[in-house]
Amino acid sequence: MSEQTGTSARIAGQREPEAGGTPPVNDSAFARWLADRAGQVLLQVREDMGYADGKALKAAGDKAAHDLLRTELARWRPADAVLSEEDDQSRVAWQDGEPSSIRPDRLSASRVWIVDPLDGTREFSEEGRTDWAVHVALWTADCSSPSCLAAGAVAMPARHRTLATDKAPAYPPLPLEAATGGQIRIAASRTRPPAFVTALAEDLGAELVPMGSAGVKIAAVINGEADAYVHAGGQYEWDSAAPVAVASATGLHASRIDGSELEYNRADPKLPDLVVCRKDLAPRLLAALQRHLPLP
């Protein structure tokens, strides 16, 4: 057994399901409980491994959080399917006509947990950084909205904060700058903001606010630390499902960058673009996006 695998196994072993007690029955509260538990495991991975080997730390964190989430879901929601970034079978992009033997079980399930065990691995592996997260969302076939997201939680363990649909955050207050037509703030990648986002910010006279994971960026909009998050560089459903569930419960606007609805648990889990923003900003932002959309 490698040092990395051994560390992950040891950490996961320190947190058997019994240690967390009986989880809430309510799906939204359960999502929060799951995200918090995975977050505690990730903090322990950081403490045990340190930061000398960033690659090993990323891999160990991904595995430990994924194993915890899959174990708890198998125990407490055994009839539900799971779509996880770290699960090769569930994330297969299946097409009609392909063998049914490779068709993910989630496509015939009525309830699917969409999880990202560690969103922001780069930030997780850097000492002192807190802009990484755990995503846990529930998709249900019996729904009234196009996204069909019934529950969601975004844990930011290093910030000791979790946003979830069981206690949806209050709608963020309108900043004075926005109220007077001044500069808006767009959460953007701290290392590789897409060129079109830079052009969009110049068009709007907006400030780009660099930060890490997608979950943390959307949380910044929910918290009122940013006015919008725009992404078109390629993502998957697990990157946005949980934060979009919380943002929608808060009352914020969430859509594709062309204004169309976000949909989850599709045959191909790639969901390459989205925008989350204050509702009062959405018409202005979507109109500007039409002038700067990346070429297909």
XYZ file of C-alpha atoms in Angstrom:
296
model
C 0.000 0.000 0.000
C 1.386 3.413 -0.939
C 1.859 6.151 1.658
C -0.877 8.179 -0.074
C -3.386 5.302 -0.103
C -2.519 4.390 3.450
C -3.097 7.926 4.653
C -6.490 8.115 2.914
C -7.560 4.772 4.332
C -6.405 5.703 7.827
C -8.229 9.023 7.739
C -11.419 7.468 6.432
C -11.101 4.803 9.117
C -11.003 7.437 11.816
C -14.491 8.483 10.800
C -16.670 5.430 10.582
C -20.387 6.204 10.023
C -21.122 5.626 13.714
C -18.946 8.613 14.627
C -21.356 10.959 12.920
C -24.436 9.588 14.636
C -27.776 9.205 12.905
C -28.130 11.783 10.114
C -31.183 13.977 9.533
C -34.044 12.428 7.585
C -34.743 15.612 5.621
C -32.788 15.573 2.337
C -31.558 19.157 2.592
C -30.327 18.688 6.157
C -28.806 15.370 5.128
C -26.906 17.121 2.314
C -25.475 19.565 4.856
C -24.555 16.701 7.214
C -22.781 14.839 4.404
C -20.867 17.877 3.164
C -19.764 18.761 6.697
C -18.515 15.241 7.385
C -16.538 15.114 4.148
C -15.127 18.532 4.989
C -13.852 17.333 8.356
C -12.130 14.415 6.657
C -10.440 16.801 4.227
C -9.171 18.999 7.052
C -7.709 15.890 8.668
C -6.007 14.891 5.408
C -4.352 18.313 5.257
C -3.212 18.087 8.860
C -1.825 14.566 8.513
C -0.051 14.956 5.162
C 1.124 18.545 5.147
C 1.895 20.401 1.919
C 5.279 19.063 0.832
C 3.772 16.885 -1.925
C 0.878 18.793 -3.469
C 0.014 16.091 -5.994
C -0.233 13.402 -3.326
C -2.269 15.713 -1.095
C -4.790 16.394 -3.873
C -5.189 12.697 -4.649
C -5.521 11.705 -0.999
C -8.111 14.410 -0.353
C -10.190 13.441 -3.378
C -10.159 9.776 -2.378
C -10.860 10.251 1.310
C -13.818 12.588 0.740
C -15.209 10.447 -2.094
C -14.991 7.280 -0.005
C -16.733 8.980 2.916
C -19.570 10.257 0.723
C -20.087 6.938 -1.065
C -20.020 5.009 2.225
C -22.583 7.255 3.894
C -24.855 7.376 0.850
C -24.763 3.586 0.560
C -25.690 3.301 4.223
C -28.332 5.996 4.551
C -29.721 6.319 0.983
C -29.097 2.836 -0.495
C -31.824 3.135 -3.150
C -30.441 6.367 -4.583
C -27.918 6.635 -7.422
C -24.758 8.756 -7.265
C -22.948 10.923 -9.812
C -19.481 11.745 -8.480
C -16.466 13.337 -10.108
C -14.396 10.500 -8.660
C -16.617 7.651 -9.930
C -15.677 6.623 -13.479
C -18.791 4.487 -14.064
C -21.368 7.069 -13.018
C -19.746 9.884 -15.006
C -19.783 8.035 -18.345
C -21.230 10.167 -21.166
C -23.725 7.668 -22.570
C -25.485 7.970 -25.944
C -28.540 6.226 -27.377
C -27.481 3.156 -29.316
C -24.531 2.351 -27.091
C -24.550 -0.949 -25.136
C -26.908 -0.923 -22.182
C -24.165 -2.565 -20.140
C -22.280 0.747 -19.976
C -25.361 2.886 -19.339
C -24.950 4.541 -15.918
C -27.521 3.435 -13.332
C -28.253 7.073 -12.532
C -30.050 7.558 -15.875
C -32.874 5.261 -14.802
C -32.959 6.416 -11.163
C -35.568 8.761 -9.703
C -33.115 10.189 -7.144
C -29.463 10.962 -7.856
C -26.907 12.535 -5.526
C -24.522 14.745 -7.524
C -21.329 15.228 -5.535
C -17.922 16.802 -5.920
C -15.876 15.461 -3.001
C -13.260 18.199 -3.364
C -13.940 21.271 -5.487
C -10.752 23.291 -5.820
C -7.972 20.723 -5.488
C -5.313 23.293 -6.378
C -6.362 25.546 -3.487
C -6.725 22.551 -1.149
C -3.083 21.640 -1.762
C -1.767 25.133 -0.970
C -1.078 26.006 2.651
C -3.206 28.826 3.978
C -5.799 28.778 1.207
C -9.431 28.464 2.258
C -11.192 28.772 -1.126
C -12.047 25.106 -1.683
C -15.267 23.234 -0.995
C -17.338 20.042 -0.837
C -20.473 19.844 -3.004
C -23.485 17.638 -2.256
C -26.723 17.983 -4.259
C -29.821 15.869 -4.835
C -31.527 15.592 -8.239
C -35.048 14.140 -8.349
C -37.126 13.056 -11.338
C -40.295 14.228 -9.589
C -39.766 17.968 -9.856
C -41.286 21.198 -11.087
C -38.132 23.091 -12.118
C -35.917 22.325 -15.121
C -32.858 21.758 -12.928
C -34.739 19.286 -10.692
C -32.369 20.059 -7.818
C -34.217 19.215 -4.607
C -31.413 19.812 -2.104
C -27.877 21.074 -1.951
C -25.016 21.964 0.370
C -21.659 23.645 -0.149
C -19.243 23.154 2.719
C -16.197 25.410 2.963
C -14.397 23.558 5.761
C -11.362 25.815 6.046
C -13.755 28.750 6.524
C -15.927 26.794 8.987
C -19.006 27.614 6.946
C -21.642 25.624 5.068
C -24.386 27.003 2.835
C -27.322 24.667 2.289
C -30.943 24.551 1.209
C -32.215 23.429 4.615
C -31.573 26.956 5.898
C -31.341 28.973 2.702
C -29.293 32.151 3.128
C -31.074 35.485 2.921
C -30.992 37.252 -0.429
C -27.854 39.424 -0.468
C -28.456 43.152 0.067
C -27.970 45.416 -2.945
C -24.524 47.017 -2.721
C -24.458 50.803 -2.822
C -22.301 50.700 -5.965
C -24.839 48.573 -7.824
C -27.740 50.666 -6.595
C -26.153 53.799 -8.048
C -25.110 52.165 -11.324
C -21.491 51.811 -10.280
C -18.965 49.029 -10.633
C -20.138 45.448 -10.234
C -17.962 42.574 -9.029
C -17.564 39.345 -11.013
C -15.998 36.314 -9.318
C -13.325 34.875 -11.598
C -10.617 32.245 -11.659
C -7.534 33.401 -9.792
C -5.181 31.516 -12.132
C -6.840 31.284 -15.549
C -9.795 33.640 -16.137
C -11.190 33.079 -19.666
C -10.380 35.879 -22.106
C -14.052 36.521 -22.765
C -14.661 37.161 -19.041
C -11.974 39.838 -19.083
C -13.624 41.411 -22.139
C -17.022 41.147 -20.463
C -15.715 42.931 -17.368
C -14.304 45.742 -19.515
C -17.638 46.074 -21.335
C -19.549 46.319 -18.043
C -16.929 48.362 -16.220
C -16.825 45.514 -13.716
C -14.147 44.430 -11.259
C -12.858 40.852 -11.496
C -12.550 39.293 -8.038
C -10.133 36.321 -8.172
C -10.842 33.249 -6.063
C -10.614 29.455 -6.186
C -13.282 26.803 -6.640
C -16.565 27.199 -8.477
C -18.440 26.508 -5.263
C -16.610 29.280 -3.445
C -17.260 31.698 -6.322
C -20.995 31.018 -6.282
C -20.965 31.193 -2.479
C -19.443 34.664 -2.840
C -22.460 35.727 -4.904
C -24.811 34.184 -2.337
C -22.994 35.999 0.477
C -22.959 39.324 -1.363
C -19.156 39.352 -1.668
C -19.553 39.342 -5.475
C -22.444 40.286 -7.745
C -22.003 37.585 -10.378
C -20.117 34.468 -11.414
C -19.731 33.653 -15.111
C -18.024 30.556 -16.475
C -17.651 29.181 -19.991
C -14.382 27.278 -19.820
C -15.815 23.783 -19.457
C -17.355 22.238 -16.337
C -19.390 19.205 -15.322
C -22.627 18.835 -13.397
C -20.854 18.174 -10.093
C -19.047 21.516 -10.378
C -22.269 23.517 -10.131
C -25.200 21.375 -8.922
C -24.840 22.003 -5.188
C -24.011 25.734 -5.330
C -26.738 26.309 -7.941
C -29.248 24.542 -5.668
C -28.355 26.903 -2.814
C -28.258 29.989 -5.057
C -31.702 29.145 -6.449
C -33.086 28.607 -2.946
C -31.714 32.034 -2.056
C -33.575 33.590 -4.980
C -30.617 34.377 -7.227
C -30.589 33.996 -11.004
C -28.888 30.843 -12.347
C -28.790 29.831 -16.021
C -26.616 28.928 -18.976
C -24.730 31.909 -20.380
C -27.262 32.144 -23.230
C -30.047 32.462 -20.661
C -31.393 28.919 -21.088
C -32.211 26.688 -18.126
C -29.632 24.567 -16.324
C -30.394 20.841 -16.462
C -28.840 18.016 -14.468
C -28.503 14.227 -14.554
C -28.276 14.192 -18.321
C -26.729 11.375 -20.347
C -23.633 13.538 -20.860
C -22.734 15.168 -17.518
C -20.725 17.938 -19.161
C -22.257 21.333 -18.351
C -19.725 23.743 -19.802
C -21.093 27.149 -18.867
C -23.279 29.004 -16.410
C -24.004 32.370 -14.889
C -25.145 33.025 -11.317
C -25.984 36.584 -10.348
C -28.359 38.935 -8.602
C -31.734 38.940 -10.348
C -31.639 42.696 -10.852
C -28.334 42.301 -12.694
C -29.358 39.357 -14.906
C -30.854 41.280 -17.894
C -27.809 43.562 -18.159
C -25.329 40.725 -17.722
C -27.030 38.346 -20.165
C -27.252 41.095 -22.794
C -23.533 41.804 -22.428
C -22.763 38.100 -22.607
C -24.373 37.911 -26.036
C -21.686 40.308 -27.245
C -18.863 38.245 -25.802
C -19.943 34.607 -25.999
C -17.059 32.312 -26.969
C -17.261 30.949 -30.512
C -18.573 27.348 -30.605
